[in-house]
mmCIF file of C-alpha atoms in Angstrom:
data_model
loop_
_atom_site.group_PDB
_atom_site.id
_atom_site.type_symbol
_atom_site.label_atom_id
_atom_site.label_comp_id
_atom_site.label_asym_id
_atom_site.label_seq_id
_atom_site.Cartn_x
_atom_site.Cartn_y
_atom_site.Cartn_z
ATOM 1 C CA UNK A 1 151.133 136.800 72.168
ATOM 2 C CA UNK A 2 149.989 137.037 76.230
ATOM 3 C CA UNK A 3 146.424 138.496 77.256
ATOM 4 C CA UNK A 4 145.361 141.606 79.268
ATOM 5 C CA UNK A 5 143.863 140.755 82.755
ATOM 6 C CA UNK A 6 141.415 143.145 81.314
ATOM 7 C CA UNK A 7 139.881 140.006 78.633
ATOM 8 C CA UNK A 8 140.587 137.013 80.377
ATOM 9 C CA UNK A 9 138.297 139.114 83.161
ATOM 10 C CA UNK A 10 135.889 139.006 80.142
ATOM 11 C CA UNK A 11 136.407 135.581 79.119
ATOM 12 C CA UNK A 12 132.783 134.180 80.071
ATOM 13 C CA UNK A 13 133.925 131.089 83.215
ATOM 14 C CA UNK A 14 132.221 127.940 83.280
ATOM 15 C CA UNK A 15 129.896 127.798 86.378
ATOM 16 C CA UNK A 16 130.776 125.335 88.923
ATOM 17 C CA UNK A 17 128.217 123.709 90.740
ATOM 18 C CA UNK A 18 128.574 124.924 94.826
ATOM 19 C CA UNK A 19 129.592 122.360 97.182
ATOM 20 C CA UNK A 20 129.203 121.909 101.310
ATOM 21 C CA UNK A 21 132.097 122.369 103.313
ATOM 22 C CA UNK A 22 132.290 117.983 103.142
ATOM 23 C CA UNK A 23 131.015 118.220 99.586
ATOM 24 C CA UNK A 24 127.561 117.091 99.991
ATOM 25 C CA UNK A 25 124.490 118.973 97.206
ATOM 26 C CA UNK A 26 122.722 121.150 99.789
ATOM 27 C CA UNK A 27 119.587 121.533 99.904
ATOM 28 C CA UNK A 28 118.759 123.702 96.857
ATOM 29 C CA UNK A 29 120.634 122.499 94.240
ATOM 30 C CA UNK A 30 118.426 118.827 94.929
ATOM 31 C CA UNK A 31 115.578 121.016 95.106
ATOM 32 C CA UNK A 32 116.689 121.728 91.206
ATOM 33 C CA UNK A 33 117.422 118.363 90.432
ATOM 34 C CA UNK A 34 114.424 116.752 91.281
ATOM 35 C CA UNK A 35 113.634 119.237 89.098
ATOM 36 C CA UNK A 36 115.445 118.322 86.688
ATOM 37 C CA UNK A 37 114.449 114.694 86.702
ATOM 38 C CA UNK A 38 110.934 114.788 87.359
ATOM 39 C CA UNK A 39 110.814 116.900 84.316
ATOM 40 C CA UNK A 40 111.755 115.144 82.117
ATOM 41 C CA UNK A 41 109.979 111.804 83.738
ATOM 42 C CA UNK A 42 107.053 113.445 82.452
ATOM 43 C CA UNK A 43 108.328 114.256 79.692
ATOM 44 C CA UNK A 44 109.284 110.383 79.279
ATOM 45 C CA UNK A 45 105.783 109.272 79.978
ATOM 46 C CA UNK A 46 104.030 112.139 78.191
ATOM 47 C CA UNK A 47 105.479 110.619 74.789
ATOM 48 C CA UNK A 48 105.029 107.207 76.331
ATOM 49 C CA UNK A 49 100.987 107.905 75.705
ATOM 50 C CA UNK A 50 101.046 109.526 72.113
ATOM 51 C CA UNK A 51 103.016 105.448 72.149
ATOM 52 C CA UNK A 52 99.945 104.213 73.877
ATOM 53 C CA UNK A 53 97.153 106.132 72.204
ATOM 54 C CA UNK A 54 98.232 104.140 69.059
ATOM 55 C CA UNK A 55 98.379 100.815 71.070
ATOM 56 C CA UNK A 56 95.333 100.788 72.633
ATOM 57 C CA UNK A 57 93.046 99.934 69.512
ATOM 58 C CA UNK A 58 95.428 96.455 69.758
ATOM 59 C CA UNK A 59 95.213 96.127 73.604
ATOM 60 C CA UNK A 60 91.682 96.495 73.693
ATOM 61 C CA UNK A 61 91.570 93.588 70.736
ATOM 62 C CA UNK A 62 93.273 91.424 73.204
ATOM 63 C CA UNK A 63 90.903 92.278 76.201
ATOM 64 C CA UNK A 64 88.653 91.786 74.324
ATOM 65 C CA UNK A 65 89.119 87.629 73.931
ATOM 66 C CA UNK A 66 87.508 86.519 76.539
ATOM 67 C CA UNK A 67 84.610 88.163 76.341
ATOM 68 C CA UNK A 68 84.952 86.602 72.341
ATOM 69 C CA UNK A 69 85.230 82.765 73.800
ATOM 70 C CA UNK A 70 81.921 83.301 75.783
ATOM 71 C CA UNK A 71 80.330 85.123 72.998
ATOM 72 C CA UNK A 72 80.578 82.019 71.416
ATOM 73 C CA UNK A 73 79.931 79.239 74.171
ATOM 74 C CA UNK A 74 76.757 81.120 74.548
ATOM 75 C CA UNK A 75 73.509 80.968 73.497
ATOM 76 C CA UNK A 76 72.435 84.119 74.458
ATOM 77 C CA UNK A 77 75.425 85.972 73.845
ATOM 78 C CA UNK A 78 78.124 88.137 75.210
ATOM 79 C CA UNK A 79 79.451 91.823 74.369
ATOM 80 C CA UNK A 80 81.581 94.929 76.213
ATOM 81 C CA UNK A 81 79.691 98.122 75.814
ATOM 82 C CA UNK A 82 79.861 101.926 75.993
ATOM 83 C CA UNK A 83 77.374 103.220 77.849
ATOM 84 C CA UNK A 84 77.834 107.017 76.763
ATOM 85 C CA UNK A 85 79.222 108.984 73.927
ATOM 86 C CA UNK A 86 82.921 110.101 75.349
ATOM 87 C CA UNK A 87 83.222 106.595 77.682
ATOM 88 C CA UNK A 88 84.768 105.344 74.587
ATOM 89 C CA UNK A 89 87.764 108.349 74.449
ATOM 90 C CA UNK A 90 87.846 108.307 78.083
ATOM 91 C CA UNK A 91 88.639 104.534 77.446
ATOM 92 C CA UNK A 92 91.306 104.342 75.530
ATOM 93 C CA UNK A 93 92.906 108.158 77.480
ATOM 94 C CA UNK A 94 92.968 105.629 80.719
ATOM 95 C CA UNK A 95 94.831 103.563 78.676
ATOM 96 C CA UNK A 96 97.532 105.652 77.025
ATOM 97 C CA UNK A 97 98.403 106.792 80.806
ATOM 98 C CA UNK A 98 98.715 102.890 82.055
ATOM 99 C CA UNK A 99 100.664 102.329 79.091
ATOM 100 C CA UNK A 100 102.714 105.516 78.763
ATOM 101 C CA UNK A 101 103.866 104.620 81.984
ATOM 102 C CA UNK A 102 104.950 100.325 81.375
ATOM 103 C CA UNK A 103 106.638 101.845 78.193
ATOM 104 C CA UNK A 104 108.577 104.994 79.674
ATOM 105 C CA UNK A 105 109.305 102.689 82.612
ATOM 106 C CA UNK A 106 113.467 102.827 82.014
ATOM 107 C CA UNK A 107 113.301 106.549 81.969
ATOM 108 C CA UNK A 108 111.617 107.703 85.430
ATOM 109 C CA UNK A 109 112.851 104.758 86.879
ATOM 110 C CA UNK A 110 116.539 105.251 85.149
ATOM 111 C CA UNK A 111 115.978 109.131 86.759
ATOM 112 C CA UNK A 112 115.137 107.526 90.006
ATOM 113 C CA UNK A 113 118.152 105.534 90.218
ATOM 114 C CA UNK A 114 120.610 108.532 89.260
ATOM 115 C CA UNK A 115 118.497 110.828 92.299
ATOM 116 C CA UNK A 116 118.806 108.418 94.614
ATOM 117 C CA UNK A 117 122.213 106.731 93.877
ATOM 118 C CA UNK A 118 124.052 109.287 95.215
ATOM 119 C CA UNK A 119 122.976 109.206 99.065
ATOM 120 C CA UNK A 120 123.356 105.012 98.769
ATOM 121 C CA UNK A 121 126.920 103.395 100.132
ATOM 122 C CA UNK A 122 128.459 101.308 97.720
ATOM 123 C CA UNK A 123 126.302 98.163 99.179
ATOM 124 C CA UNK A 124 123.490 99.729 98.492
ATOM 125 C CA UNK A 125 123.498 100.397 95.338
ATOM 126 C CA UNK A 126 124.459 96.500 94.487
ATOM 127 C CA UNK A 127 120.766 95.957 96.413
ATOM 128 C CA UNK A 128 118.734 98.853 95.154
ATOM 129 C CA UNK A 129 120.698 97.483 91.785
ATOM 130 C CA UNK A 130 118.977 94.095 91.714
ATOM 131 C CA UNK A 131 116.060 94.723 92.941
ATOM 132 C CA UNK A 132 114.950 97.057 91.119
ATOM 133 C CA UNK A 133 116.603 94.162 88.039
ATOM 134 C CA UNK A 134 114.574 90.878 89.252
ATOM 135 C CA UNK A 135 111.221 93.472 90.297
ATOM 136 C CA UNK A 136 110.630 94.175 87.002
ATOM 137 C CA UNK A 137 110.530 91.148 85.311
ATOM 138 C CA UNK A 138 108.511 90.056 87.979
ATOM 139 C CA UNK A 139 106.466 92.310 87.686
ATOM 140 C CA UNK A 140 105.406 91.607 83.971
ATOM 141 C CA UNK A 141 105.673 87.533 85.047
ATOM 142 C CA UNK A 142 102.397 89.033 87.204
ATOM 143 C CA UNK A 143 100.986 90.948 85.063
ATOM 144 C CA UNK A 144 100.821 87.798 82.607
ATOM 145 C CA UNK A 145 99.817 85.356 85.172
ATOM 146 C CA UNK A 146 96.671 88.195 85.973
ATOM 147 C CA UNK A 147 96.571 87.743 81.835
ATOM 148 C CA UNK A 148 96.025 84.675 81.999
ATOM 149 C CA UNK A 149 93.549 84.047 84.041
ATOM 150 C CA UNK A 150 90.430 86.516 83.768
ATOM 151 C CA UNK A 151 89.080 84.113 80.225
ATOM 152 C CA UNK A 152 88.921 82.088 83.272
ATOM 153 C CA UNK A 153 86.890 84.527 85.338
ATOM 154 C CA UNK A 154 84.906 85.904 83.085
ATOM 155 C CA UNK A 155 83.169 82.393 82.050
ATOM 156 C CA UNK A 156 83.110 81.891 85.373
ATOM 157 C CA UNK A 157 81.945 84.738 86.762
ATOM 158 C CA UNK A 158 79.118 84.614 84.142
ATOM 159 C CA UNK A 159 78.227 81.115 84.060
ATOM 160 C CA UNK A 160 75.856 81.994 87.393
ATOM 161 C CA UNK A 161 73.896 84.574 84.913
ATOM 162 C CA UNK A 162 71.677 81.355 82.316
ATOM 163 C CA UNK A 163 73.072 80.854 79.152
ATOM 164 C CA UNK A 164 69.814 82.147 77.418
ATOM 165 C CA UNK A 165 70.375 85.745 79.041
ATOM 166 C CA UNK A 166 72.603 87.914 76.658
ATOM 167 C CA UNK A 167 75.489 89.079 79.146
ATOM 168 C CA UNK A 168 76.288 92.569 78.818
ATOM 169 C CA UNK A 169 80.102 94.020 79.466
ATOM 170 C CA UNK A 170 80.064 97.694 81.192
ATOM 171 C CA UNK A 171 83.875 99.065 78.929
ATOM 172 C CA UNK A 172 84.522 101.341 81.373
ATOM 173 C CA UNK A 173 83.921 98.348 84.101
ATOM 174 C CA UNK A 174 85.407 95.751 82.189
ATOM 175 C CA UNK A 175 89.270 97.212 81.678
ATOM 176 C CA UNK A 176 89.537 98.832 84.680
ATOM 177 C CA UNK A 177 88.712 95.421 86.632
ATOM 178 C CA UNK A 178 91.543 94.091 84.097
ATOM 179 C CA UNK A 179 93.557 96.342 84.729
ATOM 180 C CA UNK A 180 93.534 96.551 88.676
ATOM 181 C CA UNK A 181 93.346 91.899 88.365
ATOM 182 C CA UNK A 182 96.869 92.103 85.972
ATOM 183 C CA UNK A 183 98.209 95.226 88.788
ATOM 184 C CA UNK A 184 97.580 93.632 91.758
ATOM 185 C CA UNK A 185 98.705 90.014 90.362
ATOM 186 C CA UNK A 186 102.025 91.892 89.694
ATOM 187 C CA UNK A 187 102.730 93.330 92.445
ATOM 188 C CA UNK A 188 101.611 90.684 94.693
ATOM 189 C CA UNK A 189 104.930 88.700 92.477
ATOM 190 C CA UNK A 190 107.063 92.031 93.671
ATOM 191 C CA UNK A 191 106.717 91.008 97.703
ATOM 192 C CA UNK A 192 109.408 88.313 97.379
ATOM 193 C CA UNK A 193 111.928 90.193 96.282
ATOM 194 C CA UNK A 194 111.216 92.824 99.600
ATOM 195 C CA UNK A 195 111.350 90.048 101.534
ATOM 196 C CA UNK A 196 115.769 90.076 99.863
ATOM 197 C CA UNK A 197 116.103 92.962 100.033
ATOM 198 C CA UNK A 198 114.874 93.925 103.352
ATOM 199 C CA UNK A 199 117.050 90.425 104.105
ATOM 200 C CA UNK A 200 120.575 92.047 102.245
ATOM 201 C CA UNK A 201 119.688 95.072 104.070
ATOM 202 C CA UNK A 202 119.749 93.422 107.617
ATOM 203 C CA UNK A 203 116.329 94.429 108.744
ATOM 204 C CA UNK A 204 115.414 91.036 108.543
ATOM 205 C CA UNK A 205 117.049 87.267 109.147
ATOM 206 C CA UNK A 206 115.576 84.855 106.888
ATOM 207 C CA UNK A 207 114.395 82.823 110.015
ATOM 208 C CA UNK A 208 112.208 85.206 110.855
ATOM 209 C CA UNK A 209 110.517 84.801 107.363
ATOM 210 C CA UNK A 210 110.720 80.909 107.535
ATOM 211 C CA UNK A 211 108.625 80.847 110.463
ATOM 212 C CA UNK A 212 106.106 82.921 109.339
ATOM 213 C CA UNK A 213 104.652 80.178 106.224
ATOM 214 C CA UNK A 214 102.268 80.029 108.267
ATOM 215 C CA UNK A 215 100.653 83.301 107.720
ATOM 216 C CA UNK A 216 102.351 83.484 104.273
ATOM 217 C CA UNK A 217 99.535 80.342 103.390
ATOM 218 C CA UNK A 218 96.748 82.468 104.874
ATOM 219 C CA UNK A 219 97.428 86.186 103.670
ATOM 220 C CA UNK A 220 98.035 84.018 99.840
ATOM 221 C CA UNK A 221 94.999 82.441 100.339
ATOM 222 C CA UNK A 222 92.895 85.541 100.954
ATOM 223 C CA UNK A 223 94.527 87.715 98.422
ATOM 224 C CA UNK A 224 94.374 84.677 95.475
ATOM 225 C CA UNK A 225 89.952 84.934 96.889
ATOM 226 C CA UNK A 226 89.565 88.110 96.163
ATOM 227 C CA UNK A 227 92.223 89.422 93.377
ATOM 228 C CA UNK A 228 90.330 86.461 91.656
ATOM 229 C CA UNK A 229 86.389 86.750 92.402
ATOM 230 C CA UNK A 230 85.072 83.646 91.022
ATOM 231 C CA UNK A 231 84.357 80.246 93.104
ATOM 232 C CA UNK A 232 86.266 78.680 91.329
ATOM 233 C CA UNK A 233 89.062 76.795 93.203
ATOM 234 C CA UNK A 234 90.929 75.715 89.768
ATOM 235 C CA UNK A 235 91.916 80.114 89.459
ATOM 236 C CA UNK A 236 93.186 80.956 93.729
ATOM 237 C CA UNK A 237 95.358 77.348 92.926
ATOM 238 C CA UNK A 238 96.664 78.413 88.811
ATOM 239 C CA UNK A 239 97.499 82.060 91.573
ATOM 240 C CA UNK A 240 98.818 80.797 94.890
ATOM 241 C CA UNK A 241 101.630 77.721 93.496
ATOM 242 C CA UNK A 242 103.526 80.802 91.632
ATOM 243 C CA UNK A 243 103.214 83.418 94.559
ATOM 244 C CA UNK A 244 103.627 80.092 97.323
ATOM 245 C CA UNK A 245 106.991 78.916 94.970
ATOM 246 C CA UNK A 246 108.114 82.907 94.641
ATOM 247 C CA UNK A 247 107.708 83.309 99.001
ATOM 248 C CA UNK A 248 109.727 79.608 99.903
ATOM 249 C CA UNK A 249 112.842 80.700 97.249
ATOM 250 C CA UNK A 250 113.208 84.416 98.776
ATOM 251 C CA UNK A 251 113.124 81.846 101.994
ATOM 252 C CA UNK A 252 115.561 80.551 100.747
ATOM 253 C CA UNK A 253 118.115 82.848 99.346
ATOM 254 C CA UNK A 254 117.427 84.804 102.479
ATOM 255 C CA UNK A 255 118.562 82.067 104.114
ATOM 256 C CA UNK A 256 121.940 81.331 102.334
ATOM 257 C CA UNK A 257 122.577 84.974 103.029
ATOM 258 C CA UNK A 258 122.426 84.830 106.454
ATOM 259 C CA UNK A 259 124.760 81.963 106.316
ATOM 260 C CA UNK A 260 127.465 83.665 104.732
ATOM 261 C CA UNK A 261 127.601 86.633 106.356
ATOM 262 C CA UNK A 262 128.107 84.337 109.780
ATOM 263 C CA UNK A 263 130.588 82.893 107.870
ATOM 264 C CA UNK A 264 131.727 86.051 106.803
ATOM 265 C CA UNK A 265 131.889 87.266 109.910
ATOM 266 C CA UNK A 266 132.927 84.409 111.921
ATOM 267 C CA UNK A 267 136.665 84.347 109.517
ATOM 268 C CA UNK A 268 136.076 88.473 111.010
ATOM 269 C CA UNK A 269 136.220 87.233 114.359
ATOM 270 C CA UNK A 270 139.415 85.105 114.029
ATOM 271 C CA UNK A 271 141.581 87.687 112.400
ATOM 272 C CA UNK A 272 140.977 90.152 114.972
ATOM 273 C CA UNK A 273 141.343 87.636 117.281
ATOM 274 C CA UNK A 274 144.378 87.825 119.477
ATOM 275 C CA UNK A 275 147.169 85.649 119.402
ATOM 276 C CA UNK A 276 147.388 83.454 123.413
ATOM 277 C CA UNK A 277 151.027 85.556 124.048
ATOM 278 C CA UNK A 278 148.661 89.643 123.564
ATOM 279 C CA UNK A 279 145.953 88.145 125.986
ATOM 280 C CA UNK A 280 146.013 89.628 129.719
#
């Protein structure tokens, strides 16, 4: 039984996304896609905040460890204090947001990647994917390094006060200090990956990165002094050494990539070099 033209017209046809003549998405379609991916990312962060709120108690226990150790070694004692009624709830909300962003990072990183991927070349996609794959574990390693330095920093800073006096830590200030320390060290650990990405993209040569090693040491030392606000050379060295190792590792990778790129260009020049009889 054949269908009539009227019946065929009555059937619901699937909507096709209109494209420009060259196959690219229009501006309106980009904005719609950006909105959809933004909504998905926000929903993931909100759900992560719910999980972060449930885990905030355990995180507070971990943050309290340096103060607990300090309290056991001081005759005057040490403690974290909440200065007003709503401060405990405010800190839980801030902690939930930070944990929600971390817990939902696979989702919003995937959404960012899928939004940017159509506009990247094949080689650029590989570079960006490698950057994300290396940046996440390095960022977490930096946060862990900042966390391991925290007890030492707290101990040295409080040592300037007489041991007979009680050390009271404002809860909001203390949490903000811990968060900033971990985030600062985490971002610092990612910077060498950025240098490698710029090298692979052909923007920065390996020799250029190597020639700036003196400035790199100075900047790392200044950053370590700021990130570890204590008159303690041990804390600075514990932060400086891994950062400098990562920097020189990035230099080595960049130099190897430059050598590989030079060999590839030389091979192409030999392949396209004209034969003697074809030369003028």
